[in-house]
C-alpha cells in the first residue's frame, strides 16, 4: 500500500460518520507504521472523540514514530473536545498526511502550522478533491452560514412527476427509493411544500434496512397561509426530529395555534410573490445549525428554489416510463427565462444506472466540490 491507499482508507472510515456528525465534518484517520495500518478511527458523533484520537487510541504505543493519515486538518482549538494536535504530539506521531485544510476561515491552516512548528512533518493535499466532495455540505455551511441544498426529483422520461390526478407512487424503482432514504439519513433537513403534504401525505422519515440505525432529518414544510391539516401524517410520526412549518407573516393566528397544538413548530418569514421566500427560509435554517437540506418538491417549490438560486446540487432520477400526455404534473411549474442563454447549467455532471432508473447528478456553479 502507498500514501494514496492509506488516505482512501481514511476516507472510507470518514464516510461511516454520515448522518451522525453534522454540523461537524466527517473525518477518518489511520495510523501507519512500517508500511501497514496499526490504528483506525473516525468521528462517530457530535461531542465524541475526533478521528485522530480514535485512531491513535486504537494504535496505542505503536503510534510513536508512526505516520498519521487524516482526511481533514487536525483541529488546534478546544471545542466540545480538546485539540487533536496536542494528542498527536503526545502520541509521538512523526508525520501527518492531510487530505484538505479545514475550510473554517477562523481556523484554516492553524492545525498544520502548529504541528510543523513542533517538529512534525506535515503534507497536505493528497486526495483533496475526494475529501472536499465528502464534506461538501460542511464546506458550504462553515463558509457561508447557509445549508448545502440538494434538489431531488423523480420523473418520467417525458418530464412529469405525477399523473393528471396527482398520483406519483411510484415513479422510480425500489433501488432508487432506497438511495433516497440514504440521502435523508445523511442530511439535516428535508423540505417540501404544503401541496405535497396534501397530495401525498408523506411521513418524511428515514427508513433503512433492518438492523441499521436511521436518523430522521428535520421535517420542513412551506405553508404560506398555514392551511395544512393538523392530522397530516408528518405530524403523527414517532420521531426524535421536529416538524418546522414556515409561513408568511400574516398567517392566521388561529391556524398557528391549531398546528402548534398538533406538535408543529411555526416560523414566520417574509414572502416573495405571494409565497414564502425560500431564500429567507434557507437563511433561517442556517441560523438554526442546519448544514444540509434535501428539497423533495413539489414542482412549484422546486421552481422557486431554482429561481432563487439556493440549489447547490441536483439529483434527478429518470424512470423508464412515459405518461404520454401534457396534462400531468411537470418537474417545474413556474415562470422560466425567456432565452436559452439564461438556462441554469449543471457542472461536474455524473450519470449512472440505479437498476432500471437513470440518476443524473450535477452541481450549479463552476466552483465548489
mmCIF file of C-alpha atoms in Angstrom:
data_model
loop_
_atom_site.group_PDB
_atom_site.id
_atom_site.type_symbol
_atom_site.label_atom_id
_atom_site.label_comp_id
_atom_site.label_asym_id
_atom_site.label_seq_id
_atom_site.Cartn_x
_atom_site.Cartn_y
_atom_site.Cartn_z
ATOM 1 C CA UNK A 1 0.000 0.000 0.000
ATOM 2 C CA UNK A 2 1.118 3.583 -0.641
ATOM 3 C CA UNK A 3 0.121 7.035 0.637
ATOM 4 C CA UNK A 4 -2.938 7.232 -1.613
ATOM 5 C CA UNK A 5 -4.157 3.801 -0.499
ATOM 6 C CA UNK A 6 -3.881 4.806 3.156
ATOM 7 C CA UNK A 7 -5.743 8.081 2.546
ATOM 8 C CA UNK A 8 -8.500 6.309 0.661
ATOM 9 C CA UNK A 9 -8.926 4.012 3.643
ATOM 10 C CA UNK A 10 -9.207 7.094 5.853
ATOM 11 C CA UNK A 11 -11.903 8.459 3.517
ATOM 12 C CA UNK A 12 -13.826 5.168 3.754
ATOM 13 C CA UNK A 13 -13.717 5.442 7.533
ATOM 14 C CA UNK A 14 -14.832 9.071 7.445
ATOM 15 C CA UNK A 15 -17.961 8.132 5.492
ATOM 16 C CA UNK A 16 -19.068 5.890 8.380
ATOM 17 C CA UNK A 17 -19.982 9.077 10.254
ATOM 18 C CA UNK A 18 -22.513 10.112 7.618
ATOM 19 C CA UNK A 19 -25.751 11.216 9.245
ATOM 20 C CA UNK A 20 -24.352 11.307 12.789
ATOM 21 C CA UNK A 21 -21.806 14.138 12.997
ATOM 22 C CA UNK A 22 -23.432 17.250 11.470
ATOM 23 C CA UNK A 23 -22.820 20.142 11.741
ATOM 24 C CA UNK A 24 -19.305 18.759 12.225
ATOM 25 C CA UNK A 25 -17.443 17.313 9.215
ATOM 26 C CA UNK A 26 -16.975 13.609 8.534
ATOM 27 C CA UNK A 27 -13.354 12.730 9.309
ATOM 28 C CA UNK A 28 -11.396 9.478 9.141
ATOM 29 C CA UNK A 29 -7.836 8.653 10.173
ATOM 30 C CA UNK A 30 -5.371 5.771 10.048
ATOM 31 C CA UNK A 31 -2.059 5.274 11.842
ATOM 32 C CA UNK A 32 0.593 3.558 9.701
ATOM 33 C CA UNK A 33 3.875 2.046 10.867
ATOM 34 C CA UNK A 34 6.366 0.039 8.832
ATOM 35 C CA UNK A 35 4.016 0.126 5.831
ATOM 36 C CA UNK A 36 0.909 -1.282 7.487
ATOM 37 C CA UNK A 37 -2.129 0.126 9.274
ATOM 38 C CA UNK A 38 -1.864 -0.249 13.052
ATOM 39 C CA UNK A 39 -4.739 2.026 14.098
ATOM 40 C CA UNK A 40 -8.022 3.256 12.601
ATOM 41 C CA UNK A 41 -10.705 5.693 13.673
ATOM 42 C CA UNK A 42 -13.423 8.091 12.588
ATOM 43 C CA UNK A 43 -15.550 10.798 14.131
ATOM 44 C CA UNK A 44 -18.623 8.870 15.267
ATOM 45 C CA UNK A 45 -20.948 11.528 16.686
ATOM 46 C CA UNK A 46 -21.136 15.166 17.715
ATOM 47 C CA UNK A 47 -19.379 15.680 21.033
ATOM 48 C CA UNK A 48 -17.418 12.440 20.840
ATOM 49 C CA UNK A 49 -13.703 11.977 20.195
ATOM 50 C CA UNK A 50 -12.333 13.040 16.820
ATOM 51 C CA UNK A 51 -10.984 10.625 14.228
ATOM 52 C CA UNK A 52 -7.312 11.257 15.023
ATOM 53 C CA UNK A 53 -7.799 10.494 18.713
ATOM 54 C CA UNK A 54 -9.713 7.290 17.959
ATOM 55 C CA UNK A 55 -7.052 6.118 15.512
ATOM 56 C CA UNK A 56 -4.207 6.880 17.936
ATOM 57 C CA UNK A 57 -6.037 5.133 20.786
ATOM 58 C CA UNK A 58 -6.564 2.131 18.514
ATOM 59 C CA UNK A 59 -2.847 2.027 17.687
ATOM 60 C CA UNK A 60 -1.724 2.509 21.288
ATOM 61 C CA UNK A 61 2.089 2.521 21.789
ATOM 62 C CA UNK A 62 2.591 1.728 18.094
ATOM 63 C CA UNK A 63 1.730 5.386 17.364
ATOM 64 C CA UNK A 64 5.199 6.518 18.405
ATOM 65 C CA UNK A 65 7.260 7.189 15.302
ATOM 66 C CA UNK A 66 4.309 6.362 13.029
ATOM 67 C CA UNK A 67 2.561 8.245 10.222
ATOM 68 C CA UNK A 68 -0.989 9.574 10.583
ATOM 69 C CA UNK A 69 -3.282 9.929 7.552
ATOM 70 C CA UNK A 70 -6.315 12.133 8.186
ATOM 71 C CA UNK A 71 -8.969 13.451 5.804
ATOM 72 C CA UNK A 72 -9.199 16.939 7.359
ATOM 73 C CA UNK A 73 -6.628 19.195 9.010
ATOM 74 C CA UNK A 74 -6.357 18.332 12.721
ATOM 75 C CA UNK A 75 -8.041 20.862 14.995
ATOM 76 C CA UNK A 76 -5.873 23.150 17.111
ATOM 77 C CA UNK A 77 -8.650 24.662 19.228
ATOM 78 C CA UNK A 78 -10.833 23.481 22.079
ATOM 79 C CA UNK A 79 -14.478 22.883 21.242
ATOM 80 C CA UNK A 80 -16.540 20.040 22.617
ATOM 81 C CA UNK A 81 -13.267 18.070 22.712
ATOM 82 C CA UNK A 82 -9.597 19.012 23.299
ATOM 83 C CA UNK A 83 -7.295 19.887 20.345
ATOM 84 C CA UNK A 84 -6.269 16.893 18.237
ATOM 85 C CA UNK A 85 -2.883 18.493 17.590
ATOM 86 C CA UNK A 86 -1.940 18.039 21.247
ATOM 87 C CA UNK A 87 -2.902 14.375 21.154
ATOM 88 C CA UNK A 88 -0.802 13.878 18.005
ATOM 89 C CA UNK A 89 2.259 15.361 19.716
ATOM 90 C CA UNK A 90 1.721 13.332 22.892
ATOM 91 C CA UNK A 91 1.463 10.122 20.838
ATOM 92 C CA UNK A 92 4.812 10.750 19.138
ATOM 93 C CA UNK A 93 3.478 10.806 15.559
ATOM 94 C CA UNK A 94 6.357 11.791 13.265
ATOM 95 C CA UNK A 95 4.495 12.580 10.029
ATOM 96 C CA UNK A 96 0.939 13.699 9.284
ATOM 97 C CA UNK A 97 -0.592 13.449 5.807
ATOM 98 C CA UNK A 98 -3.724 15.625 5.449
ATOM 99 C CA UNK A 99 -6.229 15.480 2.609
ATOM 100 C CA UNK A 100 -7.547 19.057 2.927
ATOM 101 C CA UNK A 101 -7.190 22.115 5.127
ATOM 102 C CA UNK A 102 -10.058 22.968 7.450
ATOM 103 C CA UNK A 103 -12.352 25.258 5.396
ATOM 104 C CA UNK A 104 -13.437 27.166 8.511
ATOM 105 C CA UNK A 105 -11.989 30.632 7.804
ATOM 106 C CA UNK A 106 -11.396 31.152 11.525
ATOM 107 C CA UNK A 107 -9.036 28.182 11.888
ATOM 108 C CA UNK A 108 -7.812 27.116 8.442
ATOM 109 C CA UNK A 109 -4.136 26.224 8.385
ATOM 110 C CA UNK A 110 -3.708 26.595 12.136
ATOM 111 C CA UNK A 111 -3.520 22.888 12.923
ATOM 112 C CA UNK A 112 -0.973 22.172 10.220
ATOM 113 C CA UNK A 113 1.137 25.172 11.220
ATOM 114 C CA UNK A 114 1.115 24.156 14.899
ATOM 115 C CA UNK A 115 2.304 20.639 14.102
ATOM 116 C CA UNK A 116 5.070 21.898 11.809
ATOM 117 C CA UNK A 117 6.207 24.360 14.473
ATOM 118 C CA UNK A 118 6.629 21.418 16.844
ATOM 119 C CA UNK A 119 8.744 19.321 14.507
ATOM 120 C CA UNK A 120 6.086 17.139 12.864
ATOM 121 C CA UNK A 121 6.330 16.672 9.102
ATOM 122 C CA UNK A 122 3.002 17.726 7.549
ATOM 123 C CA UNK A 123 1.951 17.099 3.949
ATOM 124 C CA UNK A 124 -1.394 18.456 2.744
ATOM 125 C CA UNK A 125 -3.441 17.956 -0.428
ATOM 126 C CA UNK A 126 -3.499 14.193 -1.024
ATOM 127 C CA UNK A 127 -6.991 13.174 -2.274
ATOM 128 C CA UNK A 128 -8.177 16.731 -1.601
ATOM 129 C CA UNK A 129 -10.969 16.595 -4.217
ATOM 130 C CA UNK A 130 -12.409 13.400 -2.737
ATOM 131 C CA UNK A 131 -12.242 14.847 0.772
ATOM 132 C CA UNK A 132 -13.966 18.045 -0.318
ATOM 133 C CA UNK A 133 -16.799 16.152 -2.026
ATOM 134 C CA UNK A 134 -17.290 14.008 1.064
ATOM 135 C CA UNK A 135 -17.794 17.132 3.169
ATOM 136 C CA UNK A 136 -19.396 19.367 0.557
ATOM 137 C CA UNK A 137 -22.237 20.246 2.951
ATOM 138 C CA UNK A 138 -19.846 21.179 5.746
ATOM 139 C CA UNK A 139 -17.747 23.304 3.378
ATOM 140 C CA UNK A 140 -20.787 25.305 2.237
ATOM 141 C CA UNK A 141 -22.197 25.729 5.732
ATOM 142 C CA UNK A 142 -18.970 26.707 7.507
ATOM 143 C CA UNK A 143 -18.035 29.277 4.842
ATOM 144 C CA UNK A 144 -21.470 30.858 4.242
ATOM 145 C CA UNK A 145 -23.649 30.054 7.261
ATOM 146 C CA UNK A 146 -26.262 28.542 4.937
ATOM 147 C CA UNK A 147 -27.131 24.907 4.267
ATOM 148 C CA UNK A 148 -25.907 22.930 1.291
ATOM 149 C CA UNK A 149 -29.109 22.323 -0.677
ATOM 150 C CA UNK A 150 -29.830 19.249 -2.811
ATOM 151 C CA UNK A 151 -32.829 19.207 -5.135
ATOM 152 C CA UNK A 152 -34.065 15.640 -5.556
ATOM 153 C CA UNK A 153 -36.608 14.867 -8.282
ATOM 154 C CA UNK A 154 -38.033 11.671 -9.752
ATOM 155 C CA UNK A 155 -39.634 11.981 -13.178
ATOM 156 C CA UNK A 156 -40.838 10.006 -16.158
ATOM 157 C CA UNK A 157 -38.901 10.245 -19.410
ATOM 158 C CA UNK A 158 -41.349 12.904 -20.571
ATOM 159 C CA UNK A 159 -40.555 15.084 -17.568
ATOM 160 C CA UNK A 160 -43.576 14.531 -15.343
ATOM 161 C CA UNK A 161 -43.590 13.887 -11.583
ATOM 162 C CA UNK A 162 -47.239 12.853 -11.252
ATOM 163 C CA UNK A 163 -50.272 11.979 -13.367
ATOM 164 C CA UNK A 164 -53.099 14.412 -14.029
ATOM 165 C CA UNK A 165 -54.860 13.094 -10.905
ATOM 166 C CA UNK A 166 -51.754 13.772 -8.803
ATOM 167 C CA UNK A 167 -50.735 10.114 -8.447
ATOM 168 C CA UNK A 168 -46.935 9.879 -8.006
ATOM 169 C CA UNK A 169 -46.486 6.399 -6.480
ATOM 170 C CA UNK A 170 -44.210 5.093 -7.655
ATOM 171 C CA UNK A 171 -42.277 6.760 -10.448
ATOM 172 C CA UNK A 172 -38.834 5.422 -9.589
ATOM 173 C CA UNK A 173 -37.923 1.851 -8.707
ATOM 174 C CA UNK A 174 -37.128 0.255 -5.320
ATOM 175 C CA UNK A 175 -33.362 0.754 -5.599
ATOM 176 C CA UNK A 176 -33.780 4.483 -6.259
ATOM 177 C CA UNK A 177 -36.145 4.820 -3.320
ATOM 178 C CA UNK A 178 -33.632 3.074 -1.066
ATOM 179 C CA UNK A 179 -30.983 5.552 -2.174
ATOM 180 C CA UNK A 180 -33.316 8.445 -1.359
ATOM 181 C CA UNK A 181 -33.666 7.134 2.190
ATOM 182 C CA UNK A 182 -29.872 7.026 2.422
ATOM 183 C CA UNK A 183 -29.914 10.683 1.385
ATOM 184 C CA UNK A 184 -32.499 11.505 4.044
ATOM 185 C CA UNK A 185 -30.321 9.819 6.643
ATOM 186 C CA UNK A 186 -27.366 11.950 5.554
ATOM 187 C CA UNK A 187 -28.989 15.409 5.582
ATOM 188 C CA UNK A 188 -30.107 17.652 8.418
ATOM 189 C CA UNK A 189 -33.457 18.677 6.916
ATOM 190 C CA UNK A 190 -35.956 17.608 4.263
ATOM 191 C CA UNK A 191 -38.183 20.250 2.679
ATOM 192 C CA UNK A 192 -41.489 20.056 0.783
ATOM 193 C CA UNK A 193 -44.379 22.366 0.003
ATOM 194 C CA UNK A 194 -47.835 22.116 1.527
ATOM 195 C CA UNK A 195 -49.292 20.829 -1.761
ATOM 196 C CA UNK A 196 -47.046 17.762 -1.491
ATOM 197 C CA UNK A 197 -48.324 17.213 2.055
ATOM 198 C CA UNK A 198 -51.909 17.420 0.821
ATOM 199 C CA UNK A 199 -51.490 15.157 -2.199
ATOM 200 C CA UNK A 200 -49.051 12.520 -0.871
ATOM 201 C CA UNK A 201 -49.500 12.791 2.927
ATOM 202 C CA UNK A 202 -45.827 11.787 3.416
ATOM 203 C CA UNK A 203 -44.160 10.999 6.741
ATOM 204 C CA UNK A 204 -40.797 12.439 5.621
ATOM 205 C CA UNK A 205 -38.854 9.987 7.778
ATOM 206 C CA UNK A 206 -35.855 7.773 7.076
ATOM 207 C CA UNK A 207 -36.325 4.055 6.532
ATOM 208 C CA UNK A 208 -33.206 1.923 6.148
ATOM 209 C CA UNK A 209 -32.848 -1.833 6.003
ATOM 210 C CA UNK A 210 -33.427 -3.726 9.281
ATOM 211 C CA UNK A 211 -30.531 -3.576 11.707
ATOM 212 C CA UNK A 212 -29.238 -0.187 10.590
ATOM 213 C CA UNK A 213 -29.639 2.874 12.746
ATOM 214 C CA UNK A 214 -31.605 5.524 10.852
ATOM 215 C CA UNK A 215 -31.653 9.225 11.605
ATOM 216 C CA UNK A 216 -34.702 11.317 10.736
ATOM 217 C CA UNK A 217 -33.985 14.797 9.375
ATOM 218 C CA UNK A 218 -35.825 17.914 10.472
ATOM 219 C CA UNK A 219 -39.094 17.982 8.506
ATOM 220 C CA UNK A 220 -39.627 21.387 6.863
ATOM 221 C CA UNK A 221 -42.939 22.439 5.277
ATOM 222 C CA UNK A 222 -43.556 25.631 3.296
ATOM 223 C CA UNK A 223 -47.148 26.715 4.009
ATOM 224 C CA UNK A 224 -47.727 30.438 3.492
ATOM 225 C CA UNK A 225 -51.248 30.530 4.992
ATOM 226 C CA UNK A 226 -50.918 27.556 7.400
ATOM 227 C CA UNK A 227 -53.558 25.595 5.544
ATOM 228 C CA UNK A 228 -52.090 22.196 6.447
ATOM 229 C CA UNK A 229 -54.315 19.657 8.191
ATOM 230 C CA UNK A 230 -53.232 19.065 11.776
ATOM 231 C CA UNK A 231 -53.924 15.353 11.217
ATOM 232 C CA UNK A 232 -51.342 15.100 8.413
ATOM 233 C CA UNK A 233 -49.027 12.085 8.696
ATOM 234 C CA UNK A 234 -45.981 14.344 9.054
ATOM 235 C CA UNK A 235 -47.377 15.442 12.434
ATOM 236 C CA UNK A 236 -48.237 11.923 13.614
ATOM 237 C CA UNK A 237 -44.851 10.220 13.242
ATOM 238 C CA UNK A 238 -42.913 8.819 16.182
ATOM 239 C CA UNK A 239 -39.610 10.594 15.660
ATOM 240 C CA UNK A 240 -36.877 12.401 17.569
ATOM 241 C CA UNK A 241 -36.849 15.194 14.990
ATOM 242 C CA UNK A 242 -39.258 18.118 14.708
ATOM 243 C CA UNK A 243 -41.658 19.346 12.058
ATOM 244 C CA UNK A 244 -41.000 23.008 11.266
ATOM 245 C CA UNK A 245 -43.537 24.961 9.207
ATOM 246 C CA UNK A 246 -42.510 28.218 7.545
ATOM 247 C CA UNK A 247 -45.413 30.577 6.938
ATOM 248 C CA UNK A 248 -45.963 34.171 5.881
ATOM 249 C CA UNK A 249 -46.043 36.979 8.477
ATOM 250 C CA UNK A 250 -49.813 37.365 8.051
ATOM 251 C CA UNK A 251 -50.778 33.704 8.514
ATOM 252 C CA UNK A 252 -53.961 33.344 10.626
ATOM 253 C CA UNK A 253 -53.240 33.151 14.365
ATOM 254 C CA UNK A 254 -55.929 30.516 14.965
ATOM 255 C CA UNK A 255 -54.328 28.178 12.400
ATOM 256 C CA UNK A 256 -50.937 28.679 14.004
ATOM 257 C CA UNK A 257 -52.309 27.682 17.399
ATOM 258 C CA UNK A 258 -54.021 24.627 15.897
ATOM 259 C CA UNK A 259 -50.841 23.341 14.259
ATOM 260 C CA UNK A 260 -48.685 24.093 17.283
ATOM 261 C CA UNK A 261 -51.112 22.106 19.434
ATOM 262 C CA UNK A 262 -50.593 19.210 16.999
ATOM 263 C CA UNK A 263 -46.825 19.351 17.624
ATOM 264 C CA UNK A 264 -45.534 21.579 14.830
ATOM 265 C CA UNK A 265 -43.085 24.426 15.265
ATOM 266 C CA UNK A 266 -44.024 27.566 13.332
ATOM 267 C CA UNK A 267 -41.613 30.150 11.923
ATOM 268 C CA UNK A 268 -42.943 33.239 10.057
ATOM 269 C CA UNK A 269 -40.679 34.584 7.306
ATOM 270 C CA UNK A 270 -41.092 37.229 4.584
ATOM 271 C CA UNK A 271 -42.940 36.370 1.403
ATOM 272 C CA UNK A 272 -41.980 36.870 -2.237
ATOM 273 C CA UNK A 273 -44.611 36.832 -4.981
ATOM 274 C CA UNK A 274 -47.293 35.797 -2.504
ATOM 275 C CA UNK A 275 -45.397 32.745 -1.247
ATOM 276 C CA UNK A 276 -42.869 32.033 1.473
ATOM 277 C CA UNK A 277 -39.470 33.429 0.462
ATOM 278 C CA UNK A 278 -37.307 30.313 0.128
ATOM 279 C CA UNK A 279 -34.137 32.363 0.409
ATOM 280 C CA UNK A 280 -35.286 33.598 3.831
ATOM 281 C CA UNK A 281 -36.083 30.002 4.754
ATOM 282 C CA UNK A 282 -32.534 28.871 3.984
ATOM 283 C CA UNK A 283 -31.078 31.762 5.959
ATOM 284 C CA UNK A 284 -33.171 30.790 8.982
ATOM 285 C CA UNK A 285 -32.246 27.122 8.654
ATOM 286 C CA UNK A 286 -28.580 28.130 8.655
ATOM 287 C CA UNK A 287 -29.114 30.132 11.837
ATOM 288 C CA UNK A 288 -30.630 27.015 13.384
ATOM 289 C CA UNK A 289 -27.499 24.985 12.613
ATOM 290 C CA UNK A 290 -28.903 23.099 9.614
ATOM 291 C CA UNK A 291 -25.902 22.331 7.415
ATOM 292 C CA UNK A 292 -27.687 20.402 4.645
ATOM 293 C CA UNK A 293 -31.198 20.324 3.227
ATOM 294 C CA UNK A 294 -32.869 17.944 0.782
ATOM 295 C CA UNK A 295 -35.624 19.593 -1.268
ATOM 296 C CA UNK A 296 -38.144 16.990 -2.426
ATOM 297 C CA UNK A 297 -40.719 19.242 -4.074
ATOM 298 C CA UNK A 298 -43.291 19.602 -5.455
ATOM 299 C CA UNK A 299 -42.974 21.330 -8.770
ATOM 300 C CA UNK A 300 -43.710 24.865 -7.529
ATOM 301 C CA UNK A 301 -41.249 24.596 -4.641
ATOM 302 C CA UNK A 302 -38.589 23.164 -6.984
ATOM 303 C CA UNK A 303 -39.156 26.013 -9.428
ATOM 304 C CA UNK A 304 -38.998 28.644 -6.684
ATOM 305 C CA UNK A 305 -35.814 27.143 -5.238
ATOM 306 C CA UNK A 306 -34.159 27.059 -8.647
ATOM 307 C CA UNK A 307 -35.196 30.647 -9.421
ATOM 308 C CA UNK A 308 -33.932 31.848 -6.035
ATOM 309 C CA UNK A 309 -30.516 30.308 -6.678
ATOM 310 C CA UNK A 310 -30.454 28.321 -3.436
ATOM 311 C CA UNK A 311 -29.848 24.905 -5.043
ATOM 312 C CA UNK A 312 -26.276 23.620 -4.930
ATOM 313 C CA UNK A 313 -26.766 20.119 -6.328
ATOM 314 C CA UNK A 314 -29.352 18.328 -8.451
ATOM 315 C CA UNK A 315 -30.168 14.626 -8.199
ATOM 316 C CA UNK A 316 -32.653 13.721 -10.925
ATOM 317 C CA UNK A 317 -33.979 10.171 -11.125
ATOM 318 C CA UNK A 318 -35.407 9.330 -14.549
ATOM 319 C CA UNK A 319 -37.634 6.255 -14.696
ATOM 320 C CA UNK A 320 -38.185 4.299 -17.945
ATOM 321 C CA UNK A 321 -41.843 5.359 -18.059
ATOM 322 C CA UNK A 322 -43.948 7.639 -20.240
ATOM 323 C CA UNK A 323 -47.267 9.262 -19.367
ATOM 324 C CA UNK A 324 -47.697 10.342 -22.956
ATOM 325 C CA UNK A 325 -49.853 13.399 -22.282
ATOM 326 C CA UNK A 326 -49.422 17.057 -21.491
ATOM 327 C CA UNK A 327 -51.793 17.140 -18.521
ATOM 328 C CA UNK A 328 -49.575 15.600 -15.829
ATOM 329 C CA UNK A 329 -47.548 17.474 -13.215
ATOM 330 C CA UNK A 330 -44.282 18.816 -14.711
ATOM 331 C CA UNK A 331 -40.905 18.793 -12.987
ATOM 332 C CA UNK A 332 -41.050 22.567 -12.603
ATOM 333 C CA UNK A 333 -44.123 24.774 -12.505
ATOM 334 C CA UNK A 334 -43.464 28.482 -12.589
ATOM 335 C CA UNK A 335 -42.040 31.185 -14.859
ATOM 336 C CA UNK A 336 -38.794 30.378 -16.592
ATOM 337 C CA UNK A 337 -36.326 32.511 -18.568
ATOM 338 C CA UNK A 338 -37.090 33.946 -21.996
ATOM 339 C CA UNK A 339 -33.785 32.873 -23.531
ATOM 340 C CA UNK A 340 -31.905 29.588 -23.579
ATOM 341 C CA UNK A 341 -28.758 31.548 -22.722
ATOM 342 C CA UNK A 342 -30.294 32.180 -19.288
ATOM 343 C CA UNK A 343 -30.863 28.488 -18.508
ATOM 344 C CA UNK A 344 -29.255 27.137 -15.333
ATOM 345 C CA UNK A 345 -26.282 24.954 -16.296
ATOM 346 C CA UNK A 346 -25.119 21.867 -14.420
ATOM 347 C CA UNK A 347 -21.407 21.258 -13.929
ATOM 348 C CA UNK A 348 -19.412 18.174 -12.943
ATOM 349 C CA UNK A 349 -22.249 16.010 -14.211
ATOM 350 C CA UNK A 350 -22.350 12.310 -13.388
ATOM 351 C CA UNK A 351 -24.782 9.806 -14.911
ATOM 352 C CA UNK A 352 -25.292 6.310 -13.523
ATOM 353 C CA UNK A 353 -27.767 3.447 -13.591
ATOM 354 C CA UNK A 354 -29.808 2.590 -10.496
ATOM 355 C CA UNK A 355 -31.227 -0.739 -11.676
ATOM 356 C CA UNK A 356 -33.754 0.351 -14.349
ATOM 357 C CA UNK A 357 -33.614 4.059 -13.484
ATOM 358 C CA UNK A 358 -31.030 6.640 -14.540
ATOM 359 C CA UNK A 359 -29.653 9.106 -11.982
ATOM 360 C CA UNK A 360 -28.257 12.421 -13.225
ATOM 361 C CA UNK A 361 -26.200 14.330 -10.651
ATOM 362 C CA UNK A 362 -24.638 17.725 -11.097
ATOM 363 C CA UNK A 363 -23.750 20.988 -9.396
ATOM 364 C CA UNK A 364 -24.880 24.538 -10.034
ATOM 365 C CA UNK A 365 -21.851 26.780 -10.165
ATOM 366 C CA UNK A 366 -18.429 26.075 -11.590
ATOM 367 C CA UNK A 367 -16.671 26.262 -8.218
ATOM 368 C CA UNK A 368 -17.092 24.048 -5.175
ATOM 369 C CA UNK A 369 -16.659 20.307 -4.602
#
